[in-house]
Amino acid sequence: MIKINKKLLAICLCSFALQLWALEKSTLSNGFDDEESPIPFDTIYNHFEYTPYYLVEKSQDIYYGLSGGGQGIGYYDLKNKTEPIGWPLTSSSPCNASNDDCVEPWWVGRWSEQEFLEPEIKKRLNDYEITLPYELSYGDEVADAIGCLEHTPLRYGDIDADSDSELVLFLKNTLVVFSPTQEKVVFSTLFNYPDYITWQTLIDAEMYLDDPDANTPQYASLYEFKKDRNAIIGYRGYSKLYVQDFDNNQNVDLVLWRKLYQSRLQGDSLKGFEKLSDSYLHYKKVDGAYQLQTGTAPETVQGWLTANNLSWQKGFPSKSECDGQEGQLIPEMHDALLNDPDVLK
């Protein structure tokens, strides 16, 4: 008779289940706005003369709140009526007024240098003075938010099974994990980089462009069009998160799989985009915050995903939360126009 190590089996099953649903909306406590539940907002205003943009309940009469600009977290104890506690989400600049030669890194206004971004995107941000600070969408931007994830921008739960719950935020195109225990952001990724707009849209906007030829991109840069109305080649970038004990050391790891694409040219036989890169990144929690493990080879991380049968569609986020599309794949992240077989499986 074969003996089963029940403890090891439980760890394996827990890890597998964690990866599958730890970050899904249904397993986290979802936040709410003042229309959904006005009473705590009114109570906060009556006591503190301030109203957060969004709240999520930690326990009875105790809440975490997201500021209106999407750049801070508040802690509200309505049970004891103590003064609120506030924490910034954004990092401070390593530059100071006395150092004129210091160039602010791209991640200022976000997490830290631990956040990964492809060299092509960083170069574009630098060359065209584009910034990507943490911020909430407003107006039509909210309605168009990818997968409608930002319709619930604040959530609460234990994402990595360490008995210490985190706040999960969707701020425009960025997924942010904030630890109230550590009082800081412990992980962040730009999971959607939608820097593309059709060439025809530029023409319709009455930009004075030459007629497109074979070397003209099919899609131009949306960010640069909005900023300076320039026409440069468009990019699309996405990332998926996987939560599991990949290196079998009894501690949960975060694996990030990122993809970057650029527009194909008008003369290409294929329509849409071509892949520039796949990036495989390993994060491990150190002193309460996740740190990028630069010593873990990309091939090793890719091997972990393959060995665990974790495809692109099994990463987070993948499922739409839009009305009438709940549970379906988010179209942009699994688009046939990406011309990438990975996204279709």
Coordinates of C-alpha atoms in Angstrom, one line a residue:
M1 CA 0.0 0.0 0.0
I2 CA 1.3 3.5 -1.0
K3 CA 1.6 5.9 1.9
I4 CA 0.6 9.5 1.2
N5 CA 2.4 12.4 2.9
K6 CA -0.8 14.2 3.9
K7 CA 1.1 17.4 5.0
L8 CA 2.9 17.6 1.7
L9 CA -0.3 16.9 -0.2
A10 CA -2.1 19.7 1.6
I11 CA 0.7 22.1 0.8
C12 CA 0.6 21.2 -2.8
L13 CA -3.2 21.5 -3.1
C14 CA -3.2 24.7 -1.2
S15 CA -0.5 26.2 -3.4
F16 CA -2.3 25.1 -6.6
A17 CA -5.6 26.5 -5.4
L18 CA -3.9 29.7 -4.3
Q19 CA -2.5 30.2 -7.8
L20 CA -5.9 29.6 -9.4
W21 CA -8.0 31.9 -7.4
A22 CA -6.1 34.0 -4.7
L23 CA -6.4 37.2 -6.7
E24 CA -9.8 36.6 -8.3
K25 CA -12.5 39.1 -7.3
S26 CA -14.7 36.5 -5.7
T27 CA -12.1 35.5 -3.1
L28 CA -11.2 39.1 -2.0
S29 CA -13.4 41.5 0.0
N30 CA -14.6 44.0 -2.6
G31 CA -14.7 47.7 -1.9
F32 CA -17.6 50.0 -2.5
D33 CA -18.3 53.7 -3.1
D34 CA -20.7 56.1 -1.4
E35 CA -23.6 55.2 -3.7
E36 CA -23.4 51.5 -2.9
S37 CA -23.1 52.1 0.9
P38 CA -23.3 55.7 2.0
I39 CA -23.4 55.2 5.8
P40 CA -19.7 54.7 6.5
F41 CA -18.8 57.6 4.1
D42 CA -21.2 59.9 6.0
T43 CA -19.8 58.8 9.3
I44 CA -16.3 59.4 8.2
Y45 CA -17.2 62.9 7.0
N46 CA -19.2 63.8 10.2
H47 CA -16.2 62.8 12.4
F48 CA -13.2 63.8 10.3
E49 CA -14.6 66.2 7.7
Y50 CA -13.1 64.2 4.9
T51 CA -14.5 61.7 2.5
P52 CA -12.4 59.0 0.8
Y53 CA -13.1 58.0 -2.8
Y54 CA -13.6 54.2 -2.0
L55 CA -13.7 52.0 1.0
V56 CA -13.3 48.4 1.9
E57 CA -14.2 46.8 5.2
K58 CA -11.4 45.3 7.3
S59 CA -13.7 44.3 10.2
Q60 CA -16.8 45.6 11.8
D61 CA -16.7 49.5 11.7
I62 CA -13.1 49.5 10.6
Y63 CA -12.2 50.4 7.0
Y64 CA -9.4 51.1 4.6
G65 CA -10.0 53.9 2.1
L66 CA -8.6 55.0 -1.2
S67 CA -8.0 58.7 -1.7
G68 CA -9.7 60.6 -4.6
G69 CA -6.5 60.9 -6.5
G70 CA -5.6 57.3 -6.1
Q71 CA -2.3 58.1 -4.5
G72 CA -3.0 57.3 -0.8
I73 CA -4.5 54.8 1.6
G74 CA -6.4 55.7 4.8
Y75 CA -7.3 53.7 7.9
Y76 CA -10.6 54.6 9.5
D77 CA -11.6 53.2 12.9
L78 CA -15.2 54.1 13.3
K79 CA -15.6 51.9 16.3
N80 CA -13.2 53.9 18.5
K81 CA -13.4 57.1 16.6
T82 CA -9.6 57.5 16.5
E83 CA -7.9 59.9 14.1
P84 CA -7.5 58.4 10.6
I85 CA -4.0 57.1 9.6
G86 CA -2.8 57.9 6.1
W87 CA -0.1 56.3 4.0
P88 CA 1.2 57.4 0.5
L89 CA 1.2 54.9 -2.3
T90 CA 3.8 56.7 -4.3
S91 CA 7.6 56.5 -3.8
S92 CA 9.7 59.6 -3.3
S93 CA 12.2 60.8 -5.9
P94 CA 15.9 59.9 -5.3
C95 CA 16.7 63.3 -6.7
N96 CA 16.9 66.5 -4.6
A97 CA 17.0 70.2 -5.3
S98 CA 20.7 70.4 -4.8
N99 CA 21.5 67.8 -7.5
D100 CA 20.8 69.4 -10.9
D101 CA 22.2 66.5 -12.8
C102 CA 20.0 63.9 -11.3
V103 CA 17.5 62.4 -13.7
E104 CA 14.3 61.1 -12.1
P105 CA 13.8 57.4 -12.9
W106 CA 10.6 56.3 -14.6
W107 CA 9.1 54.7 -11.5
V108 CA 8.9 57.9 -9.5
G109 CA 5.2 58.2 -8.5
R110 CA 4.9 54.5 -8.4
W111 CA 6.5 51.6 -6.4
S112 CA 10.3 51.5 -6.6
E113 CA 13.2 50.2 -8.7
Q114 CA 11.8 46.7 -8.0
E115 CA 9.1 47.3 -10.6
F116 CA 10.1 45.9 -14.1
L117 CA 9.4 47.6 -17.4
E118 CA 10.8 46.8 -20.8
P119 CA 13.7 48.9 -22.1
E120 CA 11.6 50.0 -25.1
I121 CA 8.9 51.4 -22.9
K122 CA 11.3 53.1 -20.5
K123 CA 13.1 54.7 -23.5
R124 CA 9.7 56.0 -24.8
L125 CA 8.8 57.4 -21.5
N126 CA 12.2 59.2 -21.2
D127 CA 12.4 60.4 -24.8
Y128 CA 8.9 61.9 -24.8
E129 CA 8.7 62.9 -21.2
I130 CA 5.7 60.6 -20.5
T131 CA 4.9 59.7 -16.9
L132 CA 2.9 56.8 -15.5
P133 CA 2.0 57.8 -12.0
Y134 CA -0.5 55.9 -9.9
E135 CA -3.9 57.5 -10.5
L136 CA -7.6 56.7 -10.9
S137 CA -9.5 56.8 -14.2
Y138 CA -12.4 59.2 -14.5
G139 CA -15.3 59.6 -16.8
D140 CA -15.1 57.6 -20.0
E141 CA -11.8 56.2 -18.9
V142 CA -13.5 54.2 -16.2
A143 CA -16.1 52.8 -18.6
D144 CA -13.3 51.8 -21.0
A145 CA -11.0 50.3 -18.3
I146 CA -9.6 47.0 -19.4
G147 CA -11.8 44.1 -18.1
C148 CA -13.7 46.6 -16.0
L149 CA -11.2 45.8 -13.2
E150 CA -11.0 49.4 -12.2
H151 CA -14.7 49.4 -11.5
T152 CA -13.7 47.9 -8.2
P153 CA -10.4 49.7 -7.6
L154 CA -9.9 48.6 -4.0
R155 CA -10.0 45.0 -2.6
Y156 CA -8.8 43.3 0.5
G157 CA -7.6 39.8 1.3
D158 CA -4.6 37.5 1.9
I159 CA -3.2 37.0 -1.6
D160 CA -0.2 34.8 -0.6
A161 CA -1.5 32.7 2.3
D162 CA 0.9 34.2 4.9
S163 CA -2.0 35.1 7.3
D164 CA -1.4 38.8 6.6
S165 CA -4.0 40.4 4.4
E166 CA -3.1 43.0 1.7
L167 CA -5.0 45.6 -0.2
V168 CA -5.2 45.0 -4.0
L169 CA -5.7 48.1 -6.1
F170 CA -6.4 48.7 -9.8
L171 CA -5.2 52.2 -10.6
K172 CA -5.8 52.8 -14.3
N173 CA -3.5 50.2 -16.0
T174 CA -1.6 49.2 -12.9
L175 CA -2.1 46.4 -10.3
V176 CA -0.8 47.5 -6.9
V177 CA -0.4 45.4 -3.7
F178 CA -0.3 47.5 -0.5
S179 CA 0.5 46.0 2.9
P180 CA -1.1 47.7 5.8
T181 CA 1.3 45.9 8.1
Q182 CA 4.3 47.2 6.2
E183 CA 2.6 50.5 5.6
K184 CA 3.8 50.6 2.0
V185 CA 3.4 49.2 -1.5
V186 CA 5.0 45.7 -1.7
F187 CA 4.3 44.9 -5.3
S188 CA 3.2 46.7 -8.5
T189 CA 3.0 46.0 -12.2
L190 CA 1.9 47.9 -15.3
F191 CA -0.4 45.0 -16.4
N192 CA -1.7 47.0 -19.4
Y193 CA 0.2 49.3 -21.7
P194 CA -2.2 50.4 -24.4
D195 CA 0.0 52.8 -26.3
Y196 CA -1.6 52.4 -29.7
I197 CA -4.1 54.1 -32.0
T198 CA -5.1 53.3 -35.6
W199 CA -3.4 55.3 -38.3
Q200 CA -6.9 56.2 -39.7
T201 CA -7.7 57.8 -36.3
L202 CA -4.8 60.2 -36.8
I203 CA -6.1 61.1 -40.3
D204 CA -9.6 61.6 -38.9
A205 CA -8.1 63.9 -36.2
E206 CA -6.9 66.0 -39.1
M207 CA -3.2 65.5 -38.5
Y208 CA -1.3 66.5 -41.6
L209 CA 0.2 63.2 -42.5
D210 CA 1.5 61.9 -45.8
D211 CA -0.5 59.0 -47.3
P212 CA 0.6 55.8 -45.6
D213 CA 3.1 53.7 -47.4
A214 CA 4.5 50.2 -46.9
N215 CA 6.7 51.4 -44.0
T216 CA 4.0 53.3 -42.1
P217 CA 2.9 51.6 -38.9
Q218 CA -0.6 50.2 -38.8
Y219 CA -0.9 51.7 -35.3
A220 CA 0.7 54.8 -33.8
S221 CA 1.5 55.8 -30.2
L222 CA -1.6 56.8 -28.3
Y223 CA 0.3 58.5 -25.5
E224 CA 2.4 60.6 -27.9
F225 CA -0.7 61.5 -29.9
K226 CA -2.4 62.8 -26.8
K227 CA 0.6 64.6 -25.6
D228 CA 2.2 66.3 -28.7
R229 CA 0.1 64.9 -31.5
N230 CA 3.1 63.2 -32.9
A231 CA 3.0 60.0 -35.0
I232 CA 5.4 57.3 -33.8
I233 CA 5.0 53.5 -33.8
G234 CA 2.5 52.0 -31.4
Y235 CA 3.1 49.5 -28.5
R236 CA 1.0 47.1 -26.6
G237 CA 2.2 45.5 -23.4
Y238 CA 0.6 43.1 -20.9
S239 CA 1.5 41.2 -17.8
K240 CA 0.1 38.1 -16.0
L241 CA 0.7 37.2 -12.3
Y242 CA 1.1 33.7 -10.9
V243 CA 1.1 33.1 -7.1
Q244 CA 2.6 29.8 -6.0
D245 CA 5.5 28.1 -4.2
F246 CA 7.5 27.6 -7.4
D247 CA 10.9 26.8 -5.8
N248 CA 9.4 24.4 -3.2
N249 CA 10.8 26.2 -0.2
Q250 CA 7.4 26.4 1.6
N251 CA 7.1 30.1 0.8
V252 CA 4.9 31.6 -1.9
D253 CA 6.6 33.2 -4.9
L254 CA 5.2 35.7 -7.4
V255 CA 6.0 35.1 -11.0
L256 CA 5.4 37.8 -13.6
W257 CA 5.1 37.0 -17.3
R258 CA 5.2 40.1 -19.4
K259 CA 4.7 40.5 -23.2
L260 CA 5.5 43.5 -25.4
Y261 CA 4.3 44.1 -28.9
Q262 CA 4.8 46.8 -31.6
S263 CA 2.6 47.6 -34.5
R264 CA 3.2 45.9 -37.8
L265 CA 3.7 48.0 -40.9
Q266 CA 1.2 48.8 -43.6
G267 CA 3.1 46.7 -46.0
D268 CA 3.0 43.6 -43.8
S269 CA 0.9 40.7 -45.0
L270 CA -0.3 40.2 -41.4
K271 CA -2.5 42.8 -39.7
G272 CA -2.0 43.9 -36.1
F273 CA 1.1 43.5 -34.0
E274 CA 4.3 41.6 -33.7
K275 CA 5.9 40.4 -30.5
L276 CA 9.0 42.1 -29.3
S277 CA 9.7 40.2 -26.1
D278 CA 8.6 37.8 -23.4
S279 CA 9.9 38.6 -19.9
Y280 CA 9.8 36.1 -17.0
L281 CA 10.4 37.5 -13.6
H282 CA 10.6 36.0 -10.1
Y283 CA 9.6 37.9 -6.9
K284 CA 10.2 36.7 -3.4
K285 CA 9.0 38.3 -0.2
V286 CA 11.8 39.7 1.8
D287 CA 11.2 41.6 5.1
G288 CA 7.5 41.8 4.2
A289 CA 7.9 43.2 0.7
Y290 CA 8.4 41.5 -2.7
Q291 CA 11.8 41.8 -4.3
L292 CA 12.9 41.0 -7.8
Q293 CA 15.2 37.9 -7.8
T294 CA 17.7 38.9 -10.4
G295 CA 19.6 35.7 -9.9
T296 CA 16.7 33.6 -11.1
A297 CA 17.2 33.0 -14.8
P298 CA 14.2 33.7 -17.1
E299 CA 14.5 30.1 -18.5
T300 CA 14.0 28.8 -14.9
V301 CA 10.9 30.9 -14.5
Q302 CA 9.5 29.8 -17.8
G303 CA 10.2 26.2 -16.9
W304 CA 8.2 26.6 -13.7
L305 CA 5.2 27.8 -15.6
T306 CA 5.6 24.9 -18.1
A307 CA 6.0 22.3 -15.4
N308 CA 2.9 23.5 -13.7
N309 CA 0.8 23.7 -16.9
L310 CA 0.4 27.4 -16.4
S311 CA -0.5 29.0 -19.7
W312 CA -1.0 32.7 -20.4
Q313 CA -4.8 32.4 -19.9
K314 CA -4.3 30.9 -16.5
G315 CA -2.4 34.0 -15.2
F316 CA -4.0 37.0 -13.4
P317 CA -5.8 39.0 -14.6
S318 CA -7.5 37.1 -17.3
K319 CA -11.2 37.2 -16.6
S320 CA -13.4 40.2 -17.4
E321 CA -15.7 41.7 -14.8
C322 CA -17.7 43.7 -17.2
D323 CA -21.5 43.4 -17.1
G324 CA -22.6 40.6 -19.4
Q325 CA -19.0 39.4 -19.9
E326 CA -18.2 38.2 -16.4
G327 CA -15.8 35.2 -16.4
Q328 CA -14.9 35.6 -20.1
L329 CA -11.4 36.3 -21.2
I330 CA -10.4 39.9 -21.3
P331 CA -10.4 40.6 -25.1
E332 CA -7.3 42.9 -25.2
M333 CA -5.0 40.5 -23.5
H334 CA -6.0 37.6 -25.6
D335 CA -6.4 39.3 -29.0
A336 CA -5.7 37.4 -32.2
L337 CA -4.3 40.6 -33.7
L338 CA -1.3 40.1 -31.4
N339 CA -0.3 37.3 -33.7
D340 CA 1.0 35.3 -30.7
P341 CA -0.1 31.7 -30.2
D342 CA 0.6 32.0 -26.4
V343 CA -2.3 34.4 -25.8
L344 CA -4.8 31.9 -27.3
K345 CA -4.1 29.1 -24.8

